[in-house]
């Protein structure tokens, strides 16, 4: 068996582009440092809203194929080589936004049996032996059905893997501290005139905002190649994201800050050795999560 890197990170996301927005700088940092970084994306995002007019003809399977190409390019920017579609491409379809008829499609991720999907993810955990798993909180960050389902599937897969003796040592949720978000939006209000966006989003539009004391780890990219890699990865998802300077907008055309420091709440597993750690692996033994 090939020897595994001493640090192994698994991220579970709903659609192509979620990983770059939430964890791009983190992924770039750990990939550059030689950690094994594995991304599992649960759908191809076939029901996403397309921003560029020249790509507006893309929808359904054609959009899914295009977004997979965007994901490949984005991961090249971040230096991530291990990218997987849960159950293989097209196994679970995009569920659309909450409350739409798309949610009733029997082939969509929202309708998937959690244990069945979790078993597929548990197999990835068995193979890659991550010490750290990153995903969404129980609300999926902002209530999207595929994000909620990704949380459920990742949580259940971690339980299944733990029962088999190779669960992750820590599970984290993506977060943004409230004071950081508020300060960033205050600056954005002053900069909006120079951006190609007419209006700004609000703090309530940012997934995963919580009170500052809930933040356990922050990964600061600042003015580093990791911040630049994150912005480049987000640009690669051109059907979904428009990046302008230190800001970006989704299909609603509302500007929001591009956070180059990324934040995490420890949801389960081994406690951290310090408050506001700067390493997801802080205090973990190299073999944590690797037991067979």
mmCIF file of C-alpha atoms in Angstrom:
data_model
loop_
_atom_site.group_PDB
_atom_site.id
_atom_site.type_symbol
_atom_site.label_atom_id
_atom_site.label_comp_id
_atom_site.label_asym_id
_atom_site.label_seq_id
_atom_site.Cartn_x
_atom_site.Cartn_y
_atom_site.Cartn_z
ATOM 1 C CA UNK A 1 0.000 0.000 0.000
ATOM 2 C CA UNK A 2 1.270 3.472 -0.856
ATOM 3 C CA UNK A 3 2.196 5.439 2.248
ATOM 4 C CA UNK A 4 -0.317 8.203 2.943
ATOM 5 C CA UNK A 5 0.641 11.805 3.682
ATOM 6 C CA UNK A 6 0.768 12.580 7.392
ATOM 7 C CA UNK A 7 -2.133 15.061 7.115
ATOM 8 C CA UNK A 8 -5.326 14.164 5.256
ATOM 9 C CA UNK A 9 -8.268 16.496 4.698
ATOM 10 C CA UNK A 10 -11.685 15.612 3.236
ATOM 11 C CA UNK A 11 -14.198 18.269 2.216
ATOM 12 C CA UNK A 12 -17.818 17.451 1.371
ATOM 13 C CA UNK A 13 -19.724 19.991 -0.724
ATOM 14 C CA UNK A 14 -23.053 20.150 -2.520
ATOM 15 C CA UNK A 15 -22.221 21.715 -5.909
ATOM 16 C CA UNK A 16 -19.192 22.807 -7.931
ATOM 17 C CA UNK A 17 -18.200 26.330 -6.706
ATOM 18 C CA UNK A 18 -19.178 25.796 -3.042
ATOM 19 C CA UNK A 19 -15.712 24.506 -2.241
ATOM 20 C CA UNK A 20 -13.903 27.531 -3.666
ATOM 21 C CA UNK A 21 -16.156 30.077 -1.936
ATOM 22 C CA UNK A 22 -16.007 28.363 1.457
ATOM 23 C CA UNK A 23 -12.599 26.701 1.579
ATOM 24 C CA UNK A 24 -10.485 27.799 -1.392
ATOM 25 C CA UNK A 25 -7.660 29.342 0.632
ATOM 26 C CA UNK A 26 -7.653 26.438 3.082
ATOM 27 C CA UNK A 27 -7.446 23.868 0.302
ATOM 28 C CA UNK A 28 -4.666 25.781 -1.449
ATOM 29 C CA UNK A 29 -2.643 26.041 1.769
ATOM 30 C CA UNK A 30 -2.838 22.394 2.708
ATOM 31 C CA UNK A 31 -2.259 21.178 -0.837
ATOM 32 C CA UNK A 32 0.851 23.370 -1.063
ATOM 33 C CA UNK A 33 2.081 22.024 2.280
ATOM 34 C CA UNK A 34 1.868 18.454 1.003
ATOM 35 C CA UNK A 35 -1.293 17.346 2.762
ATOM 36 C CA UNK A 36 -3.690 14.992 1.017
ATOM 37 C CA UNK A 37 -6.725 17.091 0.090
ATOM 38 C CA UNK A 38 -9.794 15.206 -1.154
ATOM 39 C CA UNK A 39 -12.923 16.968 -2.382
ATOM 40 C CA UNK A 40 -16.234 15.139 -2.680
ATOM 41 C CA UNK A 41 -18.944 17.054 -4.544
ATOM 42 C CA UNK A 42 -22.435 15.616 -4.237
ATOM 43 C CA UNK A 43 -24.072 16.967 -7.426
ATOM 44 C CA UNK A 44 -23.070 18.596 -10.705
ATOM 45 C CA UNK A 45 -25.179 21.690 -10.055
ATOM 46 C CA UNK A 46 -27.383 21.111 -13.094
ATOM 47 C CA UNK A 47 -30.043 23.527 -11.838
ATOM 48 C CA UNK A 48 -27.777 26.461 -11.077
ATOM 49 C CA UNK A 49 -28.558 29.916 -12.464
ATOM 50 C CA UNK A 50 -26.084 30.969 -15.160
ATOM 51 C CA UNK A 51 -24.588 34.482 -15.004
ATOM 52 C CA UNK A 52 -22.808 35.171 -18.351
ATOM 53 C CA UNK A 53 -25.297 35.821 -21.200
ATOM 54 C CA UNK A 54 -23.077 33.897 -23.624
ATOM 55 C CA UNK A 55 -23.538 30.763 -21.484
ATOM 56 C CA UNK A 56 -27.239 31.248 -20.761
ATOM 57 C CA UNK A 57 -28.122 28.413 -23.134
ATOM 58 C CA UNK A 58 -26.614 25.904 -20.695
ATOM 59 C CA UNK A 59 -29.059 24.005 -18.517
ATOM 60 C CA UNK A 60 -29.665 20.509 -17.188
ATOM 61 C CA UNK A 61 -27.043 17.895 -18.135
ATOM 62 C CA UNK A 62 -25.190 20.327 -20.405
ATOM 63 C CA UNK A 63 -24.769 22.751 -17.516
ATOM 64 C CA UNK A 64 -23.656 19.911 -15.261
ATOM 65 C CA UNK A 65 -20.946 18.885 -17.722
ATOM 66 C CA UNK A 66 -19.810 22.478 -18.061
ATOM 67 C CA UNK A 67 -19.675 22.973 -14.308
ATOM 68 C CA UNK A 68 -17.608 19.824 -13.933
ATOM 69 C CA UNK A 69 -15.110 21.408 -16.313
ATOM 70 C CA UNK A 70 -15.158 24.556 -14.203
ATOM 71 C CA UNK A 71 -14.516 22.470 -11.113
ATOM 72 C CA UNK A 72 -11.529 20.787 -12.753
ATOM 73 C CA UNK A 73 -10.046 24.165 -13.638
ATOM 74 C CA UNK A 74 -10.710 25.543 -10.155
ATOM 75 C CA UNK A 75 -9.011 22.600 -8.491
ATOM 76 C CA UNK A 76 -6.025 23.121 -10.758
ATOM 77 C CA UNK A 77 -5.769 26.655 -9.378
ATOM 78 C CA UNK A 78 -5.854 25.307 -5.819
ATOM 79 C CA UNK A 79 -3.442 22.433 -6.458
ATOM 80 C CA UNK A 80 -6.029 19.801 -5.482
ATOM 81 C CA UNK A 81 -5.699 16.545 -7.395
ATOM 82 C CA UNK A 82 -8.225 14.253 -5.703
ATOM 83 C CA UNK A 83 -11.721 15.352 -6.783
ATOM 84 C CA UNK A 84 -14.693 12.978 -6.699
ATOM 85 C CA UNK A 85 -18.409 13.057 -7.497
ATOM 86 C CA UNK A 86 -20.376 11.199 -4.848
ATOM 87 C CA UNK A 87 -21.369 7.871 -6.376
ATOM 88 C CA UNK A 88 -19.953 8.976 -9.737
ATOM 89 C CA UNK A 89 -21.056 11.781 -12.115
ATOM 90 C CA UNK A 90 -24.816 12.138 -12.253
ATOM 91 C CA UNK A 91 -25.601 9.711 -9.424
ATOM 92 C CA UNK A 92 -27.401 12.486 -7.532
ATOM 93 C CA UNK A 93 -28.996 15.412 -9.343
ATOM 94 C CA UNK A 94 -29.088 19.013 -8.173
ATOM 95 C CA UNK A 95 -32.246 19.591 -6.110
ATOM 96 C CA UNK A 96 -32.778 23.264 -6.924
ATOM 97 C CA UNK A 97 -33.670 25.861 -4.304
ATOM 98 C CA UNK A 98 -35.824 24.929 -1.326
ATOM 99 C CA UNK A 99 -39.564 24.835 -2.007
ATOM 100 C CA UNK A 100 -39.343 24.355 -5.779
ATOM 101 C CA UNK A 101 -40.857 21.369 -7.641
ATOM 102 C CA UNK A 102 -37.274 20.281 -8.420
ATOM 103 C CA UNK A 103 -37.057 19.077 -4.812
ATOM 104 C CA UNK A 104 -39.534 16.301 -5.662
ATOM 105 C CA UNK A 105 -37.413 14.777 -8.427
ATOM 106 C CA UNK A 106 -36.752 11.195 -7.212
ATOM 107 C CA UNK A 107 -33.247 11.380 -8.642
ATOM 108 C CA UNK A 108 -32.253 14.565 -6.849
ATOM 109 C CA UNK A 109 -29.893 14.622 -3.893
ATOM 110 C CA UNK A 110 -32.581 15.924 -1.523
ATOM 111 C CA UNK A 111 -34.573 12.735 -2.131
ATOM 112 C CA UNK A 112 -31.598 10.409 -1.707
ATOM 113 C CA UNK A 113 -31.622 7.846 1.074
ATOM 114 C CA UNK A 114 -29.156 9.240 3.607
ATOM 115 C CA UNK A 115 -27.737 5.865 4.600
ATOM 116 C CA UNK A 116 -27.236 4.861 0.965
ATOM 117 C CA UNK A 117 -25.423 8.091 0.108
ATOM 118 C CA UNK A 118 -23.467 7.980 3.365
ATOM 119 C CA UNK A 119 -22.251 4.468 2.586
ATOM 120 C CA UNK A 120 -20.747 5.788 -0.646
ATOM 121 C CA UNK A 121 -18.980 8.556 1.238
ATOM 122 C CA UNK A 122 -17.875 6.185 3.995
ATOM 123 C CA UNK A 123 -16.067 4.189 1.313
ATOM 124 C CA UNK A 124 -14.116 7.323 0.373
ATOM 125 C CA UNK A 125 -13.287 7.813 4.061
ATOM 126 C CA UNK A 126 -12.145 4.188 4.300
ATOM 127 C CA UNK A 127 -9.846 4.714 1.322
ATOM 128 C CA UNK A 128 -8.420 8.139 2.161
ATOM 129 C CA UNK A 129 -8.419 7.944 6.001
ATOM 130 C CA UNK A 130 -8.876 11.695 6.601
ATOM 131 C CA UNK A 131 -8.081 13.043 10.035
ATOM 132 C CA UNK A 132 -10.224 16.094 9.281
ATOM 133 C CA UNK A 133 -13.619 16.323 7.572
ATOM 134 C CA UNK A 134 -15.121 19.707 6.626
ATOM 135 C CA UNK A 135 -18.758 20.245 5.653
ATOM 136 C CA UNK A 136 -21.804 22.421 6.427
ATOM 137 C CA UNK A 137 -23.837 22.905 9.592
ATOM 138 C CA UNK A 138 -27.307 21.278 9.955
ATOM 139 C CA UNK A 139 -28.934 24.178 8.058
ATOM 140 C CA UNK A 140 -26.487 23.802 5.208
ATOM 141 C CA UNK A 141 -25.224 27.291 5.921
ATOM 142 C CA UNK A 142 -28.265 28.963 4.394
ATOM 143 C CA UNK A 143 -31.021 26.400 3.972
ATOM 144 C CA UNK A 144 -30.330 25.008 0.503
ATOM 145 C CA UNK A 145 -31.644 21.430 0.352
ATOM 146 C CA UNK A 146 -28.460 20.026 -1.172
ATOM 147 C CA UNK A 147 -26.337 21.699 1.497
ATOM 148 C CA UNK A 148 -28.550 20.333 4.252
ATOM 149 C CA UNK A 149 -28.369 16.885 2.690
ATOM 150 C CA UNK A 150 -24.585 17.142 2.349
ATOM 151 C CA UNK A 151 -24.411 17.827 6.085
ATOM 152 C CA UNK A 152 -26.613 14.817 6.834
ATOM 153 C CA UNK A 153 -24.669 12.515 4.536
ATOM 154 C CA UNK A 154 -21.253 13.671 5.769
ATOM 155 C CA UNK A 155 -22.304 13.333 9.405
ATOM 156 C CA UNK A 156 -23.707 9.856 8.867
ATOM 157 C CA UNK A 157 -20.673 8.773 6.832
ATOM 158 C CA UNK A 158 -18.376 9.887 9.651
ATOM 159 C CA UNK A 159 -20.450 7.794 12.067
ATOM 160 C CA UNK A 160 -20.290 4.738 9.793
ATOM 161 C CA UNK A 161 -16.546 5.147 9.354
ATOM 162 C CA UNK A 162 -16.024 5.548 13.108
ATOM 163 C CA UNK A 163 -17.985 2.361 13.750
ATOM 164 C CA UNK A 164 -15.642 0.584 11.330
ATOM 165 C CA UNK A 165 -12.590 1.972 13.110
ATOM 166 C CA UNK A 166 -11.419 4.615 10.662
ATOM 167 C CA UNK A 167 -13.521 7.712 11.293
ATOM 168 C CA UNK A 168 -12.089 11.225 11.088
ATOM 169 C CA UNK A 169 -10.547 12.615 14.259
ATOM 170 C CA UNK A 170 -12.361 15.937 13.785
ATOM 171 C CA UNK A 171 -15.408 17.228 11.919
ATOM 172 C CA UNK A 172 -15.656 20.951 11.231
ATOM 173 C CA UNK A 173 -18.424 23.204 9.926
ATOM 174 C CA UNK A 174 -17.804 26.193 7.647
ATOM 175 C CA UNK A 175 -18.315 29.449 9.541
ATOM 176 C CA UNK A 176 -17.864 33.249 9.368
ATOM 177 C CA UNK A 177 -17.614 35.298 12.598
ATOM 178 C CA UNK A 178 -20.272 37.992 12.783
ATOM 179 C CA UNK A 179 -17.951 40.887 13.603
ATOM 180 C CA UNK A 180 -15.720 39.985 10.647
ATOM 181 C CA UNK A 181 -18.701 39.874 8.306
ATOM 182 C CA UNK A 182 -20.077 43.173 9.605
ATOM 183 C CA UNK A 183 -16.731 44.940 9.210
ATOM 184 C CA UNK A 184 -16.276 43.566 5.693
ATOM 185 C CA UNK A 185 -19.717 44.752 4.613
ATOM 186 C CA UNK A 186 -19.057 48.189 6.099
ATOM 187 C CA UNK A 187 -15.963 48.483 3.900
ATOM 188 C CA UNK A 188 -17.877 47.108 0.927
ATOM 189 C CA UNK A 189 -20.464 49.856 1.251
ATOM 190 C CA UNK A 190 -17.686 52.423 0.793
ATOM 191 C CA UNK A 191 -16.174 50.598 -2.205
ATOM 192 C CA UNK A 192 -19.365 49.760 -4.072
ATOM 193 C CA UNK A 193 -19.137 52.718 -6.447
ATOM 194 C CA UNK A 194 -15.993 51.305 -8.025
ATOM 195 C CA UNK A 195 -17.440 47.825 -8.542
ATOM 196 C CA UNK A 196 -19.480 46.416 -11.437
ATOM 197 C CA UNK A 197 -22.328 45.654 -9.025
ATOM 198 C CA UNK A 198 -25.174 48.052 -8.314
ATOM 199 C CA UNK A 199 -26.047 46.803 -4.852
ATOM 200 C CA UNK A 200 -24.503 44.939 -1.963
ATOM 201 C CA UNK A 201 -25.750 41.851 -0.205
ATOM 202 C CA UNK A 202 -26.108 41.895 3.575
ATOM 203 C CA UNK A 203 -24.558 39.915 6.395
ATOM 204 C CA UNK A 204 -27.711 37.782 6.448
ATOM 205 C CA UNK A 205 -26.927 36.640 2.881
ATOM 206 C CA UNK A 206 -23.632 35.061 3.952
ATOM 207 C CA UNK A 207 -23.893 31.360 4.863
ATOM 208 C CA UNK A 208 -22.692 30.215 8.258
ATOM 209 C CA UNK A 209 -22.386 33.542 10.092
ATOM 210 C CA UNK A 210 -22.205 32.941 13.848
ATOM 211 C CA UNK A 211 -21.158 34.776 16.984
ATOM 212 C CA UNK A 212 -17.392 35.117 17.257
ATOM 213 C CA UNK A 213 -16.998 32.817 20.258
ATOM 214 C CA UNK A 214 -18.093 29.836 18.160
ATOM 215 C CA UNK A 215 -15.043 30.076 15.896
ATOM 216 C CA UNK A 216 -12.451 27.427 16.749
ATOM 217 C CA UNK A 217 -10.015 27.658 13.820
ATOM 218 C CA UNK A 218 -9.130 30.426 11.415
ATOM 219 C CA UNK A 219 -7.014 29.900 8.334
ATOM 220 C CA UNK A 220 -5.617 33.290 7.324
ATOM 221 C CA UNK A 221 -4.416 33.624 3.752
ATOM 222 C CA UNK A 222 -4.101 37.426 3.677
ATOM 223 C CA UNK A 223 -1.749 38.646 0.972
ATOM 224 C CA UNK A 224 -0.445 35.184 0.083
ATOM 225 C CA UNK A 225 -0.547 32.904 -2.945
ATOM 226 C CA UNK A 226 -3.396 31.039 -1.223
ATOM 227 C CA UNK A 227 -5.651 34.097 -1.363
ATOM 228 C CA UNK A 228 -4.817 34.591 -5.031
ATOM 229 C CA UNK A 229 -5.483 30.922 -5.707
ATOM 230 C CA UNK A 230 -8.892 31.178 -4.055
ATOM 231 C CA UNK A 231 -9.856 34.166 -6.206
ATOM 232 C CA UNK A 232 -8.649 32.350 -9.333
ATOM 233 C CA UNK A 233 -10.623 29.232 -8.409
ATOM 234 C CA UNK A 234 -13.757 31.304 -7.893
ATOM 235 C CA UNK A 235 -13.248 32.965 -11.294
ATOM 236 C CA UNK A 236 -13.038 29.503 -12.839
ATOM 237 C CA UNK A 237 -16.652 28.943 -11.779
ATOM 238 C CA UNK A 238 -17.733 31.587 -14.271
ATOM 239 C CA UNK A 239 -21.288 30.309 -14.726
ATOM 240 C CA UNK A 240 -21.968 30.935 -11.038
ATOM 241 C CA UNK A 241 -19.603 33.642 -9.771
ATOM 242 C CA UNK A 242 -18.431 37.064 -10.905
ATOM 243 C CA UNK A 243 -15.275 38.217 -9.104
ATOM 244 C CA UNK A 244 -14.288 41.890 -8.985
ATOM 245 C CA UNK A 245 -11.299 42.867 -6.869
ATOM 246 C CA UNK A 246 -11.872 41.793 -3.282
ATOM 247 C CA UNK A 247 -15.576 41.135 -3.882
ATOM 248 C CA UNK A 248 -17.810 38.777 -5.799
ATOM 249 C CA UNK A 249 -21.439 38.264 -6.707
ATOM 250 C CA UNK A 250 -23.610 35.281 -7.458
ATOM 251 C CA UNK A 251 -26.537 35.246 -9.897
ATOM 252 C CA UNK A 252 -28.411 37.791 -7.760
ATOM 253 C CA UNK A 253 -25.746 40.383 -8.715
ATOM 254 C CA UNK A 254 -25.401 41.469 -5.077
ATOM 255 C CA UNK A 255 -21.813 42.234 -4.087
ATOM 256 C CA UNK A 256 -20.320 40.496 -1.091
ATOM 257 C CA UNK A 257 -16.796 40.293 0.354
ATOM 258 C CA UNK A 258 -14.396 37.605 -0.790
ATOM 259 C CA UNK A 259 -13.067 36.312 2.526
ATOM 260 C CA UNK A 260 -9.397 35.330 2.316
ATOM 261 C CA UNK A 261 -9.432 34.186 5.937
ATOM 262 C CA UNK A 262 -11.622 31.123 6.372
ATOM 263 C CA UNK A 263 -13.215 30.056 9.630
ATOM 264 C CA UNK A 264 -14.330 26.786 11.184
ATOM 265 C CA UNK A 265 -16.323 25.513 14.133
ATOM 266 C CA UNK A 266 -15.358 22.170 15.643
ATOM 267 C CA UNK A 267 -18.517 20.085 15.457
ATOM 268 C CA UNK A 268 -17.199 16.737 16.692
ATOM 269 C CA UNK A 269 -14.011 14.946 17.608
ATOM 270 C CA UNK A 270 -10.787 15.641 19.438
ATOM 271 C CA UNK A 271 -10.615 19.016 21.211
ATOM 272 C CA UNK A 272 -8.185 21.624 19.944
ATOM 273 C CA UNK A 273 -5.137 22.447 22.079
ATOM 274 C CA UNK A 274 -5.837 26.191 21.959
ATOM 275 C CA UNK A 275 -8.595 28.699 21.337
ATOM 276 C CA UNK A 276 -8.721 30.144 17.812
ATOM 277 C CA UNK A 277 -6.216 27.660 16.443
ATOM 278 C CA UNK A 278 -4.595 28.363 13.076
ATOM 279 C CA UNK A 279 -4.381 24.756 11.907
ATOM 280 C CA UNK A 280 -7.248 22.298 11.402
ATOM 281 C CA UNK A 281 -4.843 19.520 12.400
ATOM 282 C CA UNK A 282 -3.502 21.215 15.537
ATOM 283 C CA UNK A 283 -2.580 18.633 18.165
ATOM 284 C CA UNK A 284 -3.499 15.601 16.055
ATOM 285 C CA UNK A 285 -1.154 12.656 15.779
ATOM 286 C CA UNK A 286 -0.044 11.801 12.260
ATOM 287 C CA UNK A 287 -1.880 8.463 12.395
ATOM 288 C CA UNK A 288 -5.182 9.862 13.709
ATOM 289 C CA UNK A 289 -8.006 8.680 11.491
ATOM 290 C CA UNK A 290 -5.768 6.076 9.832
ATOM 291 C CA UNK A 291 -6.671 3.002 11.866
ATOM 292 C CA UNK A 292 -7.894 0.091 9.805
#
